[in-house]
Amino acid sequence: MNIKQVILQAFHDHPGQFISGEELSQTCGCSRTAVWKHIEELRKDGYEFEAVRKSGYRLLVAPDRLSAAEITAGLNTQRIGQQVMAHDEVQSTQPLAHEAAARGAEEGTLVLAEQQTGGKGRLGRQWHSPKGTGIWMSLIIRPAIPLPKTPQMTLLTAVSVARTIREETGLPVKIKWPNDIFIGDKKVCGILTELNAESDRVNYLVIGIGVNANSVAEDFPQELAEIATSLRIESGEQVKRVRFIQQFCRFFEEEYDYFLQNGFERVKAEWEANSYTIGRWVNVQTISQKLEGRAIALDDEGVLMVQDQAGAIHKVYSADVNYRANP
Ligand code: BTX
């Protein structure tokens, strides 16, 4: 942690309280003048402090800015989110995360940006990522799991995002197989999992997560107006993005550690309990096949099972799924 991070951590540990310059200088291991300089820098970053002679400093307002210091201060995890690379504007956080992972970035590293000019969806699609309104981030993980199990990480991520949204906003979210989070019939979050592997060994995964947090209706281009929504539009309230990310990291780590030790069963149960897909009639389009039927469950590996009208059960590994009226 750098000095700014240590100072923010101290204020986080003492919410609403004054901390003396002397105490801060001891905690940071630097002079009181250095503490003062860092406080001034934090002020320029948008933090507001009250300074009272003899009492010290008190943090009044922290900006909703996605900085490494802000996210790591008060983060309650062992490794997820402990390293943060925060950018203002990038094309996409995904290639940056791949580069960082290839250079040896630790598991749990987050790469995020206030704006993406070329945000990526699946299959070459685009992800609309305007400035300051959303959470556009890529998480690096290095699970020791066989390749066929890697799609389970997308489902694990979806379950963790869904829980974060539910607990932070109280909104009723549903997961659409495999990677979208919906509120009502509109998409509020998309997940893009990319893999780097050799023969049967996973080197790392980069999980891209895009959450429309504080977008208002005018932030969406016309083609998204009918299909996209944001947490703010749905709840009427501004989302504290830093807190949202911290909570996501906590839930993800909890779910991930449990998964590494005990397997997929819990994720499967939570996914099914929050599913938009299970029980619905769907049109499935895979690379080689078109299929109509009812989505009935996930199998033990996380593969979607669809039963056609003749009663045959098909396993769907990777596909686009559209919803249709009951026959
Ligand atoms: P997807 O292919 O399932 O969804 C992309 C489709 O969703 C688009 O074709 C469009 O119809 C719609 N869409 C585009 N932008 C939005 C939006 N902001 N809200 C709702 N719907 C939208 C989903 O792919 C995976 C998205 C991952 C995004 C993250 S952000 C951080 C990371 N960096 C990056 O470039 N991508 C990931």
XYZ file of C-alpha atoms and ligand atoms in Angstrom:
364
model
C 0.000 0.000 0.000
C 1.240 3.503 -0.770
C 0.843 6.380 1.691
C -2.454 7.592 0.190
C -3.889 4.092 0.532
C -2.717 3.853 4.166
C -4.325 7.231 4.950
C -7.626 6.221 3.323
C -7.550 2.893 5.143
C -7.109 4.743 8.463
C -10.157 6.935 7.774
C -12.103 3.901 6.678
C -11.257 2.174 9.966
C -12.463 5.246 11.921
C -15.595 6.409 10.114
C -16.721 9.905 11.065
C -13.870 10.325 13.554
C -10.972 12.751 13.778
C -7.488 11.300 13.410
C -4.596 13.454 14.533
C -1.712 14.320 12.225
C 0.601 12.644 14.736
C -1.367 9.380 14.601
C -1.469 9.445 10.813
C 2.266 10.089 10.584
C 2.922 7.102 12.858
C 0.578 4.838 10.899
C 2.153 5.887 7.593
C 5.726 5.965 8.870
C 6.282 9.456 7.463
C 6.494 13.044 8.724
C 3.449 15.158 9.549
C 4.355 17.430 6.648
C 4.250 14.440 4.329
C 0.835 13.492 5.739
C -0.398 17.038 5.079
C 0.895 16.894 1.492
C -0.923 13.618 0.873
C -4.127 14.988 2.371
C -3.831 17.945 -0.025
C -3.390 15.524 -2.935
C -6.454 13.586 -1.831
C -8.371 16.881 -1.756
C -7.408 17.425 -5.384
C -8.767 13.937 -6.116
C -12.161 15.051 -4.770
C -11.950 14.017 -1.097
C -13.249 16.524 1.427
C -11.663 16.703 4.877
C -12.444 18.774 7.900
C -9.231 19.904 9.619
C -9.427 21.061 13.245
C -6.424 22.195 15.286
C -5.545 19.692 18.026
C -8.150 17.157 16.785
C -6.697 16.433 13.353
C -8.515 15.433 10.199
C -11.929 13.948 9.548
C -13.054 12.564 6.209
C -16.339 14.137 5.150
C -16.833 13.066 1.548
C -15.152 10.445 -0.598
C -15.683 10.838 -4.347
C -17.304 8.039 -6.332
C -14.113 7.615 -8.286
C -12.768 4.235 -9.220
C -9.218 4.580 -7.933
C -7.016 1.803 -6.580
C -6.737 3.609 -3.239
C -10.483 3.958 -2.842
C -11.215 0.335 -3.718
C -8.519 -1.283 -1.602
C -9.275 0.845 1.485
C -11.776 -1.163 3.477
C -11.740 -4.129 1.101
C -12.595 -7.232 3.053
C -10.863 -9.955 0.998
C -7.645 -11.939 0.950
C -6.847 -11.608 -2.744
C -9.787 -10.646 -4.974
C -9.430 -6.910 -5.672
C -6.281 -6.490 -3.598
C -4.418 -5.332 -6.717
C -6.238 -2.727 -8.796
C -5.183 -1.095 -12.049
C -7.527 1.852 -12.529
C -7.674 3.771 -15.806
C -9.603 6.762 -16.994
C -10.245 5.881 -20.622
C -9.247 2.675 -22.406
C -10.394 0.817 -25.472
C -11.226 -2.272 -23.416
C -10.078 -3.550 -20.034
C -9.898 -7.125 -21.399
C -6.612 -6.898 -23.392
C -5.044 -4.850 -20.596
C -5.906 -7.615 -18.137
C -4.461 -10.238 -20.507
C -1.223 -8.254 -20.735
C -1.072 -7.881 -16.954
C -1.767 -11.606 -16.455
C 0.917 -12.561 -18.990
C 3.364 -10.369 -17.042
C 2.479 -12.359 -13.903
C -0.221 -10.236 -12.224
C -1.507 -11.911 -9.096
C -4.775 -13.775 -8.906
C -7.546 -11.360 -7.981
C -6.079 -8.398 -9.867
C -8.764 -6.035 -11.174
C -8.319 -3.871 -14.233
C -10.982 -1.208 -14.510
C -11.795 1.987 -16.340
C -14.185 4.923 -16.107
C -14.829 4.619 -19.837
C -14.264 2.083 -22.621
C -14.219 3.283 -26.210
C -14.254 -0.254 -27.629
C -15.905 -2.345 -24.910
C -16.171 -6.015 -25.925
C -19.164 -8.317 -25.716
C -19.190 -11.956 -26.780
C -18.678 -13.152 -30.365
C -17.263 -9.826 -31.539
C -20.221 -7.819 -30.256
C -19.783 -4.430 -28.589
C -20.383 -3.383 -25.026
C -21.546 0.204 -24.586
C -19.403 1.676 -21.782
C -19.880 5.432 -21.369
C -17.849 7.553 -18.985
C -18.389 7.487 -15.255
C -21.737 5.734 -15.248
C -20.837 2.084 -15.084
C -18.560 -0.537 -13.655
C -16.326 -1.803 -16.423
C -13.811 -4.225 -15.001
C -11.767 -7.331 -15.779
C -10.802 -9.794 -13.077
C -7.780 -12.103 -13.386
C -8.037 -15.517 -11.762
C -5.796 -18.567 -11.924
C -7.903 -21.564 -10.874
C -6.293 -25.007 -10.876
C -9.215 -26.653 -12.688
C -9.444 -28.723 -15.874
C -10.377 -26.855 -19.052
C -13.937 -28.230 -19.400
C -14.823 -26.712 -16.036
C -13.857 -23.155 -16.972
C -17.388 -22.181 -18.145
C -18.450 -22.750 -14.543
C -16.481 -19.633 -13.655
C -18.904 -17.544 -15.738
C -21.815 -18.991 -13.775
C -19.972 -18.388 -10.500
C -19.394 -14.769 -11.521
C -23.049 -14.333 -12.480
C -24.159 -15.672 -9.090
C -21.765 -13.264 -7.334
C -22.913 -10.216 -9.343
C -26.554 -11.164 -8.784
C -25.992 -11.383 -5.032
C -24.194 -8.026 -5.020
C -27.061 -6.341 -6.864
C -29.660 -7.937 -4.607
C -27.907 -7.002 -1.376
C -26.825 -3.514 -2.423
C -30.057 -2.399 -4.102
C -32.777 -4.873 -3.106
C -33.673 -5.232 -6.797
C -34.987 -8.593 -8.026
C -32.344 -9.847 -10.458
C -32.395 -12.893 -12.689
C -29.580 -14.654 -14.522
C -30.056 -15.461 -18.173
C -27.951 -18.389 -19.342
C -25.050 -18.208 -19.469
C -23.866 -14.705 -18.820
C -26.429 -11.939 -18.579
C -28.005 -10.383 -15.534
C -31.515 -9.112 -16.066
C -33.915 -6.910 -14.156
C -37.379 -7.555 -15.522
C -36.784 -8.145 -19.223
C -33.784 -5.843 -19.562
C -30.063 -6.452 -19.330
C -28.224 -4.683 -16.519
C -24.947 -6.610 -16.650
C -22.965 -8.723 -19.102
C -20.094 -11.098 -18.400
C -17.368 -12.091 -20.846
C -14.996 -14.887 -19.828
C -11.757 -15.279 -21.771
C -9.281 -18.062 -21.277
C -5.538 -18.491 -21.647
C -4.530 -22.150 -21.522
C -2.028 -24.707 -22.790
C -3.206 -28.200 -23.771
C -5.107 -29.113 -20.606
C -3.736 -26.500 -18.214
C -5.410 -23.202 -17.403
C -2.889 -20.364 -17.194
C -5.456 -17.753 -16.287
C -8.956 -16.484 -16.938
C -9.912 -12.891 -17.568
C -13.510 -12.335 -16.524
C -14.944 -9.109 -17.937
C -17.877 -7.676 -16.038
C -19.924 -4.728 -17.246
C -22.598 -3.337 -14.922
C -24.820 -0.420 -15.907
C -24.758 1.232 -12.516
C -25.678 4.906 -12.697
C -26.681 5.293 -16.340
C -29.849 7.256 -17.036
C -32.113 6.491 -20.011
C -30.382 9.116 -22.211
C -27.029 7.355 -21.742
C -28.193 4.421 -23.863
C -28.157 4.646 -27.659
C -31.450 3.974 -29.417
C -30.685 0.328 -30.219
C -30.266 -0.407 -26.497
C -33.191 1.643 -25.215
C -35.595 -1.321 -25.195
C -33.169 -3.998 -24.028
C -30.856 -2.341 -21.479
C -31.393 -0.856 -18.053
C -29.304 0.344 -15.106
C -29.406 -0.079 -11.348
C -30.172 3.628 -11.007
C -33.057 3.534 -13.486
C -34.553 0.555 -11.660
C -34.011 1.683 -8.071
C -34.174 5.458 -8.490
C -30.996 5.738 -6.462
C -27.369 6.471 -7.191
C -25.166 3.403 -6.698
C -21.912 3.785 -4.774
C -19.706 2.084 -7.319
C -16.692 1.655 -5.034
C -18.759 -0.113 -2.411
C -20.442 -2.219 -5.077
C -17.040 -3.405 -6.343
C -15.824 -4.132 -2.809
C -18.924 -6.187 -2.059
C -18.655 -8.026 -5.355
C -15.019 -8.927 -4.553
C -16.079 -10.272 -1.169
C -18.951 -12.384 -2.512
C -16.878 -13.629 -5.438
C -14.011 -14.681 -3.171
C -16.377 -16.480 -0.815
C -18.039 -18.340 -3.675
C -14.735 -19.049 -5.453
C -12.978 -20.449 -2.374
C -15.964 -22.669 -1.650
C -15.990 -23.820 -5.277
C -12.252 -24.653 -5.245
C -12.687 -26.753 -2.127
C -16.100 -28.326 -2.629
C -16.927 -28.145 -6.312
C -19.732 -26.680 -8.371
C -22.823 -27.835 -6.470
C -23.480 -24.633 -4.510
C -23.029 -22.370 -7.541
C -25.399 -24.607 -9.504
C -28.066 -24.382 -6.783
C -27.749 -20.591 -6.486
C -27.709 -20.157 -10.233
C -30.863 -22.223 -10.659
C -32.602 -20.378 -7.829
C -31.929 -17.052 -9.615
C -32.440 -18.237 -13.154
C -34.402 -16.382 -15.806
C -33.887 -19.330 -18.127
C -34.939 -22.501 -16.321
C -38.563 -23.438 -17.045
C -38.813 -21.207 -20.134
C -39.327 -22.181 -23.722
C -36.255 -21.320 -25.744
C -34.840 -21.216 -29.229
C -31.218 -22.281 -29.110
C -28.736 -21.532 -31.850
C -25.338 -23.228 -31.561
C -22.668 -23.188 -34.261
C -24.015 -26.439 -35.683
C -27.573 -26.776 -34.435
C -30.948 -25.082 -34.055
C -33.151 -26.373 -31.305
C -36.515 -25.549 -29.751
C -37.584 -26.753 -26.340
C -37.834 -26.032 -22.659
C -34.790 -25.235 -20.507
C -35.138 -27.697 -17.646
C -31.985 -27.498 -15.525
C -28.208 -27.210 -15.396
C -26.378 -30.524 -15.265
C -23.694 -31.136 -12.622
C -21.080 -29.479 -14.839
C -23.099 -26.327 -15.549
C -24.266 -27.344 -19.015
C -27.811 -26.218 -19.901
C -30.278 -29.062 -20.505
C -33.075 -28.408 -22.972
C -35.951 -30.831 -23.532
C -37.556 -30.766 -26.971
C -41.239 -31.441 -27.655
C -40.565 -35.107 -28.354
C -39.127 -35.389 -24.837
C -35.459 -35.763 -25.856
C -32.953 -33.945 -23.652
C -30.159 -31.970 -25.324
C -27.044 -30.572 -23.678
C -26.247 -27.014 -24.672
C -22.627 -26.018 -24.087
C -22.286 -22.741 -25.881
C -25.051 -20.977 -27.740
C -27.286 -17.987 -28.104
C -30.571 -18.532 -26.330
C -33.751 -16.675 -27.231
C -37.008 -16.890 -25.388
C -40.334 -17.752 -26.973
C -43.932 -18.205 -25.973
C -45.057 -21.619 -24.770
C -46.120 -23.809 -27.710
P -22.960 -10.086 -25.004
O -22.379 -10.407 -26.335
O -23.751 -11.121 -24.299
O -23.811 -8.763 -25.057
C -23.561 -7.748 -26.001
C -24.888 -7.238 -26.499
O -25.585 -6.605 -25.416
C -24.731 -6.167 -27.573
O -24.770 -6.730 -28.858
C -25.932 -5.243 -27.304
O -27.106 -5.754 -27.898
C -26.122 -5.360 -25.795
N -25.402 -4.308 -25.058
C -24.287 -3.614 -25.403
N -23.926 -2.775 -24.430
C -24.829 -2.922 -23.425
C -25.000 -2.326 -22.149
N -24.160 -1.399 -21.666
N -26.053 -2.741 -21.409
C -26.925 -3.671 -21.855
N -26.810 -4.265 -23.049
C -25.780 -3.907 -23.834
C -21.816 -9.401 -22.744
O -21.689 -9.697 -24.100
C -20.447 -9.254 -22.128
C -20.124 -7.834 -21.793
C -18.839 -7.694 -21.007
C -18.460 -6.260 -20.791
C -17.250 -6.120 -19.916
S -16.979 -4.480 -19.408
C -15.430 -4.868 -18.817
C -14.822 -5.833 -19.802
N -14.118 -5.134 -20.856
C -14.707 -5.333 -22.042
O -14.305 -4.817 -23.116
N -15.772 -6.149 -21.899
C -15.938 -6.565 -20.534
